[in-house]
Every structure is written in structure tokens, then in C-alpha cells.
């Protein structure tokens, strides 16, 4: 476990204790030499800091060890370079390890394919009062999926409504951000037609969901060919 003292590191160590067949071979954080501990592990799980990623990947490539990477915060240029390195070993790299959110992506994609434009798509997300950005990255990804499957453009996104807006057009995809309290993260995609409405909702209440996804990825990645995978691969959600 690389980044073992952090919030995610601790959550993963706890989750491993209650997962059959999984054992934390070594806990590595600042001040502990990963190179001295790497041989005893079948796979490295990394939730640490963006600046640690390159060194970690170089060592994993040298030792031929599979990786599960949850660390975020790399610039797009860094990501290009890092992906070249990561592709040389089996790597699961995902910005969101929640199994539920990844299934929500898949279900949103299927619903967008199956339901006609008669079904108005609207996305609502809610997060705690301390969140500094809107909409959430997960909501933005959901919108991207709907736009792509409906052949719409980013300019068809409608962030909130106010005043005399006129009737809703079929092309628009509504996006609404609620803020308050200590809500960890909630996302709903609605498809509303005349006579019925389908709602796909995910509610996160504990970072344990990310830990469970990371452990599931670690079990899955061992034995896969070298290359970069995401949670959709782990969950078998790719067509
Ligand atoms: P945190 O700050 O609580 O923990 C990070 C840990 O990494 C700390 O213990 C720190 O000492 C350690 N660390 C920093 N540099 C290191 C180095 N060079 N070598 C070894 N250890 C080092 O952060 P967190 O909340 O646990 O999140 C960690 C990362 O995971 C962040 O980038 C966060 O955005 C990301 N994250 C991803 C997901 C996901 O689903 N993909 C979910 C939650 C968090």
C-alpha cells in the first residue's frame, strides 16, 4: 500500500482486513523505502501524491509489478508521459474507484442509447457545503456521456435556469448543483418523457466505496497483460 498513512491508505488497509484472500504485504509512506518492500507484493496500490507517481511507475516497470493507481492531480502533460510508463505493466488507473459510480456511467450510457430525445435528460448533483467547484467531476463526466451518446455539443449543456427561460428544448441537457451540510456526493440522471420518468441515482456516504473498488481492481489486475485499464474494464462493463 503506497500512501499507507493517508485517508485512502488507511481505508484500504481496513478494507483488506475484511476481504478474503487479500493481505497488505507492506505499508509504505513518506520516509519508507518502496524499493526495499516491493518484492513481497503481487501488486502495488497507490493513493499518495501526484509528485510521487513517476518514481513509483519507474520502479514498478523495473520490477514488473502490476499497479492500481487512484492518485489524482496530474497535469494533462504529465498524464501523457506517465501513461507511456504505466502501459509497460498491467495498470488500473481510475479517477473514481466507486463501483456504483462506474455502474452509473454505464447505465447512463445505455439509457442515453435506448431512450429517444423525447426523454429529457437532466443531471442533479449534491455535495457538502465546503466543496469549491461546480458541477462535480463525476457530474461533468455524466454530462459528457449523455452529450456523446445523443450527438450533442458542450453548448447544449444548460447550467441552472432562472427567469423567463421559455419552454425546454429537446437538445438541452440540464445540469444542477446543490450544496449543503456534509453530503459526501449524490448524483441523479433523469430521463423524463410525457407519462414516465426514469431516474438513475448514486449516493456516496463513505470513502470505503473507493477502497473496495481499489481492492477489487488489485485482485483483477494480477495476471492481465501489460496496458492501462480503468474501472469499466474491471467491472466488465466495456462492450
Ligand atoms: P491523504 O493526503 O490523506 O494521503 C496521502 C498519503 O500519501 C499521505 O500519507 C502522504 O504522506 C503520502 N505520500 C505523499 N507523498 C508520498 C511519497 N512520495 N511516497 C509515499 N507516500 C507519500 O490523501 P487521500 O485522501 O488519501 O488521497 C490520496 C490521493 O488519492 C489523492 O490524489 C486523491 O485525490 C486521490 N483519491 C482518489 C480516489 C479515486 O477514487 N480515484 C478517491 C479518493 C482519493
Tab-separated table of C-alpha atoms and ligand atoms in Angstrom:
chain	number	residue	atom	x	y	z
A	1	UNK	CA	0.000	0.000	0.000
A	2	UNK	CA	1.717	3.175	-1.234
A	3	UNK	CA	0.450	6.236	0.672
A	4	UNK	CA	-0.468	3.975	3.609
A	5	UNK	CA	-0.841	6.719	6.240
A	6	UNK	CA	-3.342	8.766	4.222
A	7	UNK	CA	-7.142	8.759	4.385
A	8	UNK	CA	-7.431	6.377	1.442
A	9	UNK	CA	-4.417	4.288	2.506
A	10	UNK	CA	-5.990	3.705	5.914
A	11	UNK	CA	-9.387	2.932	4.384
A	12	UNK	CA	-7.782	0.357	2.053
A	13	UNK	CA	-5.811	-1.289	4.874
A	14	UNK	CA	-9.058	-1.607	6.877
A	15	UNK	CA	-10.945	-2.973	3.877
A	16	UNK	CA	-8.165	-5.520	3.159
A	17	UNK	CA	-8.531	-6.860	6.711
A	18	UNK	CA	-12.113	-7.891	5.972
A	19	UNK	CA	-11.506	-9.128	2.397
A	20	UNK	CA	-10.753	-12.835	1.964
A	21	UNK	CA	-7.583	-13.682	0.049
A	22	UNK	CA	-6.154	-10.165	0.276
A	23	UNK	CA	-3.277	-9.156	2.509
A	24	UNK	CA	-1.337	-5.903	2.766
A	25	UNK	CA	2.264	-7.045	2.178
A	26	UNK	CA	3.820	-3.703	3.113
A	27	UNK	CA	2.699	-0.251	4.241
A	28	UNK	CA	4.756	2.430	2.511
A	29	UNK	CA	4.528	6.166	3.108
A	30	UNK	CA	6.952	9.110	3.216
A	31	UNK	CA	10.238	8.002	4.787
A	32	UNK	CA	9.772	4.304	3.946
A	33	UNK	CA	11.702	2.865	1.003
A	34	UNK	CA	9.306	1.325	-1.513
A	35	UNK	CA	12.183	-0.400	-3.350
A	36	UNK	CA	13.061	-2.336	-0.196
A	37	UNK	CA	9.459	-3.582	0.176
A	38	UNK	CA	8.260	-4.112	-3.385
A	39	UNK	CA	9.439	-7.712	-3.884
A	40	UNK	CA	6.999	-9.137	-1.348
A	41	UNK	CA	3.928	-7.649	-3.103
A	42	UNK	CA	1.937	-9.084	-6.045
A	43	UNK	CA	0.506	-5.640	-6.841
A	44	UNK	CA	1.015	-2.040	-5.693
A	45	UNK	CA	-1.986	0.115	-4.755
A	46	UNK	CA	-1.176	3.824	-4.864
A	47	UNK	CA	-3.215	6.632	-3.297
A	48	UNK	CA	-0.485	9.141	-2.466
A	49	UNK	CA	0.590	12.377	-4.125
A	50	UNK	CA	0.874	13.307	-7.814
A	51	UNK	CA	4.577	14.139	-7.474
A	52	UNK	CA	5.324	10.581	-6.299
A	53	UNK	CA	3.783	8.910	-9.347
A	54	UNK	CA	6.724	8.969	-11.768
A	55	UNK	CA	9.191	7.355	-9.347
A	56	UNK	CA	6.590	4.756	-8.396
A	57	UNK	CA	5.902	3.861	-12.041
A	58	UNK	CA	9.625	3.601	-12.872
A	59	UNK	CA	10.126	1.164	-10.020
A	60	UNK	CA	7.034	-0.877	-10.952
A	61	UNK	CA	8.291	-1.154	-14.551
A	62	UNK	CA	11.773	-2.162	-13.393
A	63	UNK	CA	10.306	-4.870	-11.132
A	64	UNK	CA	7.449	-5.859	-13.480
A	65	UNK	CA	4.783	-5.248	-10.801
A	66	UNK	CA	1.114	-4.549	-11.591
A	67	UNK	CA	-0.304	-1.240	-10.367
A	68	UNK	CA	-3.629	0.144	-9.118
A	69	UNK	CA	-3.453	3.951	-9.168
A	70	UNK	CA	-6.023	6.276	-7.624
A	71	UNK	CA	-3.810	9.314	-7.132
A	72	UNK	CA	-5.115	12.419	-8.923
A	73	UNK	CA	-3.823	15.922	-9.585
A	74	UNK	CA	-1.533	15.303	-12.587
A	75	UNK	CA	-1.480	17.915	-15.350
A	76	UNK	CA	-2.596	16.737	-18.832
A	77	UNK	CA	1.072	16.885	-20.000
A	78	UNK	CA	2.219	14.813	-17.013
A	79	UNK	CA	-0.513	12.286	-17.690
A	80	UNK	CA	0.667	11.696	-21.268
A	81	UNK	CA	4.197	10.956	-20.056
A	82	UNK	CA	3.026	8.854	-17.131
A	83	UNK	CA	0.660	6.796	-19.269
A	84	UNK	CA	3.553	5.715	-21.517
A	85	UNK	CA	5.330	4.389	-18.452
A	86	UNK	CA	2.244	2.794	-16.874
A	87	UNK	CA	1.375	0.962	-20.111
A	88	UNK	CA	4.510	-1.165	-19.737
A	89	UNK	CA	2.997	-3.070	-16.788
A	90	UNK	CA	-0.621	-4.073	-16.068
A	91	UNK	CA	-2.146	-0.901	-14.571
A	92	UNK	CA	-5.631	0.049	-13.413
A	93	UNK	CA	-5.764	3.859	-13.338
A	94	UNK	CA	-9.074	5.472	-12.382
A	95	UNK	CA	-10.184	8.863	-11.112
A	96	UNK	CA	-13.157	7.277	-9.334
A	97	UNK	CA	-12.938	3.772	-7.864
A	98	UNK	CA	-16.525	3.666	-6.672
A	99	UNK	CA	-18.160	0.619	-8.182
A	100	UNK	CA	-21.552	2.317	-8.031
A	101	UNK	CA	-20.416	5.451	-9.885
A	102	UNK	CA	-18.800	3.355	-12.610
A	103	UNK	CA	-22.008	1.376	-12.995
A	104	UNK	CA	-23.920	4.688	-13.095
A	105	UNK	CA	-21.698	5.766	-16.040
A	106	UNK	CA	-22.557	2.529	-17.838
A	107	UNK	CA	-26.298	2.747	-17.107
A	108	UNK	CA	-26.361	6.390	-18.217
A	109	UNK	CA	-24.672	5.397	-21.452
A	110	UNK	CA	-27.189	2.585	-22.081
A	111	UNK	CA	-30.191	4.754	-21.158
A	112	UNK	CA	-28.916	7.515	-23.476
A	113	UNK	CA	-28.629	4.989	-26.303
A	114	UNK	CA	-32.006	3.340	-25.713
A	115	UNK	CA	-34.239	6.303	-24.836
A	116	UNK	CA	-35.172	8.719	-27.620
A	117	UNK	CA	-34.795	12.507	-27.410
A	118	UNK	CA	-38.415	12.508	-26.170
A	119	UNK	CA	-36.847	11.678	-22.782
A	120	UNK	CA	-35.443	14.961	-21.441
A	121	UNK	CA	-32.078	14.416	-19.728
A	122	UNK	CA	-31.287	16.401	-16.578
A	123	UNK	CA	-28.415	15.873	-14.124
A	124	UNK	CA	-28.612	16.888	-10.465
A	125	UNK	CA	-25.702	16.586	-8.036
A	126	UNK	CA	-25.422	17.430	-4.336
A	127	UNK	CA	-22.275	17.857	-2.250
A	128	UNK	CA	-21.260	19.235	1.147
A	129	UNK	CA	-21.077	22.972	1.777
A	130	UNK	CA	-17.232	23.004	1.631
A	131	UNK	CA	-16.944	21.929	-1.995
A	132	UNK	CA	-15.256	24.642	-4.035
A	133	UNK	CA	-16.160	23.705	-7.591
A	134	UNK	CA	-19.336	23.005	-9.535
A	135	UNK	CA	-20.503	20.882	-11.171
A	136	UNK	CA	-18.609	17.908	-9.705
A	137	UNK	CA	-16.157	15.993	-11.909
A	138	UNK	CA	-18.480	12.997	-11.779
A	139	UNK	CA	-21.462	15.107	-12.931
A	140	UNK	CA	-19.330	16.542	-15.733
A	141	UNK	CA	-18.449	13.001	-16.835
A	142	UNK	CA	-22.133	12.007	-16.770
A	143	UNK	CA	-22.995	15.022	-18.939
A	144	UNK	CA	-20.192	14.111	-21.342
A	145	UNK	CA	-21.674	10.601	-21.708
A	146	UNK	CA	-25.197	11.906	-22.431
A	147	UNK	CA	-23.915	14.519	-24.924
A	148	UNK	CA	-21.751	11.973	-26.714
A	149	UNK	CA	-24.471	9.314	-26.993
A	150	UNK	CA	-27.024	11.888	-28.213
A	151	UNK	CA	-24.612	13.553	-30.637
A	152	UNK	CA	-24.956	16.862	-28.808
A	153	UNK	CA	-22.408	19.589	-28.133
A	154	UNK	CA	-20.991	21.031	-24.915
A	155	UNK	CA	-23.011	24.189	-25.711
A	156	UNK	CA	-26.224	22.092	-25.305
A	157	UNK	CA	-25.495	21.838	-21.561
A	158	UNK	CA	-27.718	24.166	-19.521
A	159	UNK	CA	-26.327	25.083	-16.109
A	160	UNK	CA	-29.373	26.006	-13.976
A	161	UNK	CA	-32.445	28.016	-15.046
A	162	UNK	CA	-33.820	31.373	-13.960
A	163	UNK	CA	-36.433	33.858	-15.178
A	164	UNK	CA	-38.432	33.596	-18.400
A	165	UNK	CA	-36.452	30.744	-19.891
A	166	UNK	CA	-39.059	29.666	-22.453
A	167	UNK	CA	-40.041	26.044	-22.944
A	168	UNK	CA	-37.395	23.391	-22.615
A	169	UNK	CA	-35.865	22.376	-25.942
A	170	UNK	CA	-35.176	18.728	-26.766
A	171	UNK	CA	-31.473	19.286	-27.315
A	172	UNK	CA	-30.683	20.771	-23.938
A	173	UNK	CA	-29.208	18.725	-21.082
A	174	UNK	CA	-29.828	20.355	-17.705
A	175	UNK	CA	-27.137	20.449	-15.014
A	176	UNK	CA	-27.910	21.498	-11.434
A	177	UNK	CA	-25.586	21.654	-8.412
A	178	UNK	CA	-26.963	21.623	-4.861
A	179	UNK	CA	-24.680	22.431	-1.909
A	180	UNK	CA	-25.233	21.886	1.790
A	181	UNK	CA	-24.275	20.155	5.016
A	182	UNK	CA	-21.969	17.172	4.944
A	183	UNK	CA	-23.267	15.332	1.864
A	184	UNK	CA	-20.376	13.186	0.540
A	185	UNK	CA	-21.726	13.077	-3.013
A	186	UNK	CA	-25.015	12.375	-4.773
A	187	UNK	CA	-25.721	12.209	-8.499
A	188	UNK	CA	-29.003	11.685	-10.325
A	189	UNK	CA	-29.547	11.449	-14.064
A	190	UNK	CA	-33.237	11.837	-15.015
A	191	UNK	CA	-34.806	10.914	-18.331
A	192	UNK	CA	-38.298	12.434	-18.318
A	193	UNK	CA	-40.888	11.899	-21.053
A	194	UNK	CA	-44.625	12.679	-21.136
A	195	UNK	CA	-46.072	9.951	-18.914
A	196	UNK	CA	-42.974	8.480	-17.284
A	197	UNK	CA	-39.587	9.303	-15.796
A	198	UNK	CA	-36.507	7.141	-15.291
A	199	UNK	CA	-34.064	8.254	-12.575
A	200	UNK	CA	-30.594	6.783	-12.053
A	201	UNK	CA	-29.194	7.803	-8.673
A	202	UNK	CA	-25.932	7.145	-6.839
A	203	UNK	CA	-25.308	8.236	-3.250
A	204	UNK	CA	-21.861	8.041	-1.633
A	205	UNK	CA	-21.653	8.159	2.146
A	206	UNK	CA	-18.231	6.648	2.958
A	207	UNK	CA	-14.781	6.543	1.283
A	208	UNK	CA	-14.862	2.819	1.925
A	209	UNK	CA	-16.531	2.539	-1.502
A	210	UNK	CA	-13.302	3.758	-3.159
A	211	UNK	CA	-11.271	1.309	-1.042
A	212	UNK	CA	-13.451	-1.634	-2.062
A	213	UNK	CA	-13.104	-0.662	-5.744
A	214	UNK	CA	-9.322	-0.385	-5.435
A	215	UNK	CA	-9.050	-3.815	-3.812
A	216	UNK	CA	-11.305	-5.371	-6.410
A	217	UNK	CA	-9.065	-3.803	-9.086
A	218	UNK	CA	-5.944	-5.183	-7.387
A	219	UNK	CA	-7.382	-8.709	-7.462
A	220	UNK	CA	-8.394	-8.309	-11.103
A	221	UNK	CA	-5.177	-6.775	-12.487
A	222	UNK	CA	-2.816	-9.561	-11.368
A	223	UNK	CA	-2.301	-11.777	-14.413
A	224	UNK	CA	-3.635	-9.290	-17.003
A	225	UNK	CA	-1.416	-8.326	-19.954
A	226	UNK	CA	0.529	-5.034	-19.689
A	227	UNK	CA	-1.558	-1.968	-20.509
A	228	UNK	CA	-3.745	0.681	-18.911
A	229	UNK	CA	-7.206	-0.315	-17.737
A	230	UNK	CA	-9.979	1.520	-15.906
A	231	UNK	CA	-12.836	0.524	-13.625
A	232	UNK	CA	-15.101	-0.192	-16.594
A	233	UNK	CA	-12.641	-2.973	-17.563
A	234	UNK	CA	-12.500	-4.305	-14.004
A	235	UNK	CA	-16.285	-4.444	-13.778
A	236	UNK	CA	-16.645	-5.971	-17.256
A	237	UNK	CA	-18.716	-3.013	-18.440
A	238	UNK	CA	-16.936	-2.427	-21.749
A	239	UNK	CA	-18.857	-3.542	-24.811
B	1	LIG	P1	-4.001	11.972	2.020
B	1	LIG	O1	-3.287	13.285	1.924
B	1	LIG	O2	-4.832	11.668	3.209
B	1	LIG	O3	-2.907	10.788	1.894
B	1	LIG	C1	-1.811	10.767	1.009
B	1	LIG	C2	-0.681	9.951	1.647
B	1	LIG	O4	0.380	9.823	0.692
B	1	LIG	C3	-0.102	10.622	2.908
B	1	LIG	O5	0.004	9.684	3.954
B	1	LIG	C4	1.278	11.089	2.431
B	1	LIG	O6	2.254	11.095	3.466
B	1	LIG	C5	1.602	10.032	1.383
B	1	LIG	N1	2.648	10.441	0.456
B	1	LIG	C6	2.842	11.674	-0.094
B	1	LIG	N2	3.933	11.643	-0.875
B	1	LIG	C7	4.429	10.393	-0.816
B	1	LIG	C8	5.569	9.753	-1.391
B	1	LIG	N3	6.412	10.447	-2.171
B	1	LIG	N4	5.774	8.453	-1.130
B	1	LIG	C9	4.938	7.760	-0.317
B	1	LIG	N5	3.856	8.311	0.268
B	1	LIG	C10	3.620	9.617	0.030
B	1	LIG	O7	-4.846	11.850	0.675
B	1	LIG	P2	-6.059	10.851	0.353
B	1	LIG	O8	-7.352	11.490	0.653
B	1	LIG	O9	-5.752	9.500	0.930
B	1	LIG	O10	-5.948	10.800	-1.240
B	1	LIG	C11	-4.769	10.377	-1.884
B	1	LIG	C12	-4.905	10.543	-3.394
B	1	LIG	O11	-5.985	9.716	-3.888
B	1	LIG	C13	-5.286	11.963	-3.822
B	1	LIG	O12	-4.610	12.237	-5.033
B	1	LIG	C14	-6.793	11.895	-4.016
B	1	LIG	O13	-7.290	12.859	-4.910
B	1	LIG	C15	-6.932	10.511	-4.580
B	1	LIG	N6	-8.280	9.898	-4.423
B	1	LIG	C16	-8.732	9.169	-5.452
B	1	LIG	C17	-9.935	8.492	-5.365
B	1	LIG	C18	-10.390	7.629	-6.507
B	1	LIG	O14	-11.470	7.022	-6.449
B	1	LIG	N7	-9.578	7.503	-7.571
B	1	LIG	C19	-10.689	8.566	-4.190
B	1	LIG	C20	-10.196	9.331	-3.138
B	1	LIG	C21	-8.978	9.988	-3.260
